[in-house]
CSV table of C-alpha atoms in Angstrom, one decimal:
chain,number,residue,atom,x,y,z
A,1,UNK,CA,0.0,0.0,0.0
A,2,UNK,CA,1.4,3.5,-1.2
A,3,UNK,CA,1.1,6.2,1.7
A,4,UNK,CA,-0.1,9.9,0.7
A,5,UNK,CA,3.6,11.0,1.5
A,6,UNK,CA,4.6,8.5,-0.7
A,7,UNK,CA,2.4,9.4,-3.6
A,8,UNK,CA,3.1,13.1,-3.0
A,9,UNK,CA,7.3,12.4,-3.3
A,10,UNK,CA,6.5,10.2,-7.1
A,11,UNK,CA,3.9,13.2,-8.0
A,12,UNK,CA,7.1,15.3,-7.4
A,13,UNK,CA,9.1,13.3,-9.6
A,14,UNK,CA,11.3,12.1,-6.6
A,15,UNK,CA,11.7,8.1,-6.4
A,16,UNK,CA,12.4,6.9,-2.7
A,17,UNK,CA,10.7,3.3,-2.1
A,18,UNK,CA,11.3,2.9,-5.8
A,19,UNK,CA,13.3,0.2,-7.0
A,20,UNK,CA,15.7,1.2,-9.7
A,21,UNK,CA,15.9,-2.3,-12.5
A,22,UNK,CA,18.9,-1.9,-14.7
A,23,UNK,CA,18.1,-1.7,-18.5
A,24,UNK,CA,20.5,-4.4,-20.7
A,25,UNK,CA,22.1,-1.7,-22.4
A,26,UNK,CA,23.3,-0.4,-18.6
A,27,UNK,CA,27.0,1.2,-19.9
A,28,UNK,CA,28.3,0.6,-15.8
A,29,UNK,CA,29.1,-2.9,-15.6
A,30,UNK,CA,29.1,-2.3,-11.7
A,31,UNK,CA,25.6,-2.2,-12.0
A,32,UNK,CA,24.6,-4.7,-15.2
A,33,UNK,CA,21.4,-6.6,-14.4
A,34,UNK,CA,21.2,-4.8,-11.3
A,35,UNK,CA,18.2,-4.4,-8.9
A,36,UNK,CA,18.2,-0.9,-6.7
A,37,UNK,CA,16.1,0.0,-3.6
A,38,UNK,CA,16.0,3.7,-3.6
A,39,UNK,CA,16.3,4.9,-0.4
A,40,UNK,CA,16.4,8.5,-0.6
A,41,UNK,CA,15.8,10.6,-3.6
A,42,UNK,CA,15.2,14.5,-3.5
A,43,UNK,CA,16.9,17.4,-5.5
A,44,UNK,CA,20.3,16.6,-3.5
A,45,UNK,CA,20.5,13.6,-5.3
A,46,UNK,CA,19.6,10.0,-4.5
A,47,UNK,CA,21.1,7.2,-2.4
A,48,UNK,CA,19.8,3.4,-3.0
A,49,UNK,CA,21.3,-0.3,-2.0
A,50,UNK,CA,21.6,-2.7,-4.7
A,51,UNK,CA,19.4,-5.4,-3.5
A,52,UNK,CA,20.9,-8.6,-5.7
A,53,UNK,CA,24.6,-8.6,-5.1
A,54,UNK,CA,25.8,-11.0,-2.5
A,55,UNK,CA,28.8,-10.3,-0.9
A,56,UNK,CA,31.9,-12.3,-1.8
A,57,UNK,CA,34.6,-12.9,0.9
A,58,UNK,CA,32.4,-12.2,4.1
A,59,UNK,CA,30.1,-13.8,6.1
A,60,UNK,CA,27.9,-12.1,8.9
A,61,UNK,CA,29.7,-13.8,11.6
A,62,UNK,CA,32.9,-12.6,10.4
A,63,UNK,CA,32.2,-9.0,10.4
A,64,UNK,CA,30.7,-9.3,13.8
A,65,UNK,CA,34.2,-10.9,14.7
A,66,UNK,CA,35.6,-7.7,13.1
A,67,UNK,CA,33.0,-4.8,14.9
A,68,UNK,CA,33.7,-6.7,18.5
A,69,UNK,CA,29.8,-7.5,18.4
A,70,UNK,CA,29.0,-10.4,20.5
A,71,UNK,CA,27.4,-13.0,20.2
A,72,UNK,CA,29.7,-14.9,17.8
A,73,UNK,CA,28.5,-16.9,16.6
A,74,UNK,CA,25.3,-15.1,16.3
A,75,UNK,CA,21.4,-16.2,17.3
A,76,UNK,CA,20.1,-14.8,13.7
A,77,UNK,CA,22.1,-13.8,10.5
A,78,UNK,CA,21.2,-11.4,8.1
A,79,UNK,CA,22.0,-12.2,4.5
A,80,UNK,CA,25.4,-9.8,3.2
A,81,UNK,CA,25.1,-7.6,0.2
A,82,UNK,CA,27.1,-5.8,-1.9
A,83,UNK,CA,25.1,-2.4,-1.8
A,84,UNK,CA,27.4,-0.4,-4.5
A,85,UNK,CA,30.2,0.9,-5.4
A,86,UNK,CA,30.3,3.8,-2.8
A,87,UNK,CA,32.1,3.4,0.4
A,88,UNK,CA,31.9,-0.3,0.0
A,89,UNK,CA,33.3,-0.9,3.6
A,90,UNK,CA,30.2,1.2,5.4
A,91,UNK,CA,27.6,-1.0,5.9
A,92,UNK,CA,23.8,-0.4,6.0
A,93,UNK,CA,20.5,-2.8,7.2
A,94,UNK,CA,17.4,-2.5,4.8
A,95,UNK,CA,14.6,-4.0,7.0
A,96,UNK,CA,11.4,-4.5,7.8
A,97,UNK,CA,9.1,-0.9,9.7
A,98,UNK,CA,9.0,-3.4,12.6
A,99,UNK,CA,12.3,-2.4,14.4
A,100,UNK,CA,13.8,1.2,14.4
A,101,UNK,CA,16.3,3.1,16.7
A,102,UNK,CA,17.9,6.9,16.6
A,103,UNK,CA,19.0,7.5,13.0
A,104,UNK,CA,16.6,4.7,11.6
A,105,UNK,CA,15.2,6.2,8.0
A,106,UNK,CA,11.7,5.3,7.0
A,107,UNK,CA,12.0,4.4,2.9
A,108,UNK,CA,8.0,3.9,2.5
A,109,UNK,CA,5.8,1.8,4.6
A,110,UNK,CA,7.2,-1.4,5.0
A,111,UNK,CA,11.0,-0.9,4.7
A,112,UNK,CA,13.2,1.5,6.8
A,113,UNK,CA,17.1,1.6,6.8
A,114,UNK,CA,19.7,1.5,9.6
A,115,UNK,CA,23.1,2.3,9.6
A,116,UNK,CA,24.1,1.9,13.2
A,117,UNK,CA,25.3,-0.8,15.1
A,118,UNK,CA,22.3,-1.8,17.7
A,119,UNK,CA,20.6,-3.2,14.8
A,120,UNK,CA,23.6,-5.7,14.3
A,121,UNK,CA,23.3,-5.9,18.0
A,122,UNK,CA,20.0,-6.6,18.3
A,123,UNK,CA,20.1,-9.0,15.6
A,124,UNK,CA,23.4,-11.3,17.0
A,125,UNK,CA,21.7,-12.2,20.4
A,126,UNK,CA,18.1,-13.2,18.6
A,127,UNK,CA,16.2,-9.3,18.3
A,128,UNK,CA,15.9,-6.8,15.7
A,129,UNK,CA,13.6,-6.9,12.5
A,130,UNK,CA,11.5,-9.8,11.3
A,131,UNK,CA,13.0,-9.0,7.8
A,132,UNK,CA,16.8,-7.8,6.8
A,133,UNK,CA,19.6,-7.8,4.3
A,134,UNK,CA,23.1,-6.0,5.6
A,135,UNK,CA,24.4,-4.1,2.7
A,136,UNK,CA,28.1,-3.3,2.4
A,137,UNK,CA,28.7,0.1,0.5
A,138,UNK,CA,26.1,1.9,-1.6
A,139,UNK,CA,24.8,3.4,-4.5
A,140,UNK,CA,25.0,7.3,-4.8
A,141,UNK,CA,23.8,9.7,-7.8
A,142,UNK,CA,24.4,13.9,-7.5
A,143,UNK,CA,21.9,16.1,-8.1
A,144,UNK,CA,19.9,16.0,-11.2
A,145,UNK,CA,22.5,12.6,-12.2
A,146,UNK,CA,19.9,10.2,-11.8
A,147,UNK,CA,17.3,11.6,-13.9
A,148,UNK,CA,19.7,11.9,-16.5
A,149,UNK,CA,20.5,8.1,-16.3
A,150,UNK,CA,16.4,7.2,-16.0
A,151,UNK,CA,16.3,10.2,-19.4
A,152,UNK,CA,18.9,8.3,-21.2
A,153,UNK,CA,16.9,5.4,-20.7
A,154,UNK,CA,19.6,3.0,-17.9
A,155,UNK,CA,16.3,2.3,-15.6
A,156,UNK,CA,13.1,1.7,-15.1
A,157,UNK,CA,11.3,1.4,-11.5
A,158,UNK,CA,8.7,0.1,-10.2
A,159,UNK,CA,7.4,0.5,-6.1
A,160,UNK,CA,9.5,-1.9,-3.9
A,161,UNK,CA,8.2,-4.5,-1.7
A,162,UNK,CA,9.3,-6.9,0.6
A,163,UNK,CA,9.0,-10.0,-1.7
A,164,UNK,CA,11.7,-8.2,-4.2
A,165,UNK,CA,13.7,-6.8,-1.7
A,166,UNK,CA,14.3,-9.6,0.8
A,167,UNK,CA,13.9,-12.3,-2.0
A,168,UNK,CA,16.3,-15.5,-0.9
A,169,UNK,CA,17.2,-16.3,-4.8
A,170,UNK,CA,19.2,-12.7,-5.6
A,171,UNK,CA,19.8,-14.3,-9.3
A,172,UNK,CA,16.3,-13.8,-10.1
A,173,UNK,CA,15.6,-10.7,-8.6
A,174,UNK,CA,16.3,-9.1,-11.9
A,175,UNK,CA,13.8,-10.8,-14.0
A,176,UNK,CA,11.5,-10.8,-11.0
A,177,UNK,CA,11.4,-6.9,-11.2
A,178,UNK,CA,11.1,-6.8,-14.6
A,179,UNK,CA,8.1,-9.5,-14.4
A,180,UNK,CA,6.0,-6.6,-11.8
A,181,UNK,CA,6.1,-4.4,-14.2
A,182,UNK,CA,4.8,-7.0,-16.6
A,183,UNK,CA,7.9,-6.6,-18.9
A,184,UNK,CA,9.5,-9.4,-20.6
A,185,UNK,CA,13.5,-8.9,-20.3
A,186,UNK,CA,13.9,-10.5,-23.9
A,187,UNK,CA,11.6,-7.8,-25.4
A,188,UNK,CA,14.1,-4.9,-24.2
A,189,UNK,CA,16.2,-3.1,-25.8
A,190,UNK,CA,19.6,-0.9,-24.5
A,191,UNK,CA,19.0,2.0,-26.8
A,192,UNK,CA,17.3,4.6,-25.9
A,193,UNK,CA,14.9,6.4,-28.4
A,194,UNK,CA,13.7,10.4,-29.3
A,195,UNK,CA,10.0,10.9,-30.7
């Protein structure tokens, strides 16, 4: 369900809650067949964790091991992501409206984001969230740099949800995305048109 905020932020032309799907002809390879959760988006540019990357090299025990956060090993695990290719070692929860603390960011209704450590916390001795993913690094656009990409035709979006954005199987998140918006990926094309 969209909230009136929500609908207000699209009717401006913003896209928080919004997940960003990578067209084919996507000229960053960092983000080819890429799946986005847009979690802030405003005329200072837009911030999103890409939500079908697993992390290679690190498990969720081990960067507890790392942050001192006991217990190790850990009542409940949150599945790692690679979020994008900004500050890749700064990590961020995506999770369900069910658990917030100071500093926790409402996306829409549903999802919120947390990037301080009593969510990890929380989480290693059994608490936190029903629903998370812990995303290492991020995705980050300057002002006016994502509309130019969605312009030049390197996204579509659709409105996130949980099922998309917490999916177990990150391979098909892609064509999952693609299948909400009742697109069929072989039917795309990477160039971008001009009527």
């Amino acid at each position: 369900m969209v909230s009136s905020t929500t609908s207000a932020v699209r009717a401006g032309g913003y896209l928080t809650g919004n997940l960003l799907i990578a067209m084919p002809g996507m000229q960053d390879p960092r983000f080819d067949h890429s799946v986005v959760c847009l979690c802030a988006h405003s005329a200072e540019g837009a911030m999103g964790l890409v939500v079908n990357r697993p992390l290679a090299g690190m498990a969720f025990d081990d960067l507890l091991r790392q942050l001192s956060i006991e217990p190790v090993p850990p009542q409940r695990r949150l599945r790692m992501l690679s979020g994008g290719p900004v500050e890749s070692g700064r990590g961020f929860v995506l999770h369900s409206d069910d658990w917030a603390t100071e500093g926790s960011l409402p996306v829409m209704p549903g999802l919120t984001l947390t990037a301080s450590l009593d969510i990890l916390k929380a989480v290693a001795t059994g608490g936190g969230p029903r629903e998370g993913v812990l995303a290492l690094g991020y995705a980050g656009w300057a002002p006016g740099q994502l509309e130019d990409e969605i312009q030049r035709n390197a996204w579509l979006n659709v409105p996130a949800d949980a099922s998309l954005v917490f999916r177990e199987d990150t391979g098909g998140t892609w064509e999952a995305a693609l299948a909400k918006l009742k697109v069929d990926p072989a039917l795309l094309s990477g160039a971008a048109g001009r009527a």
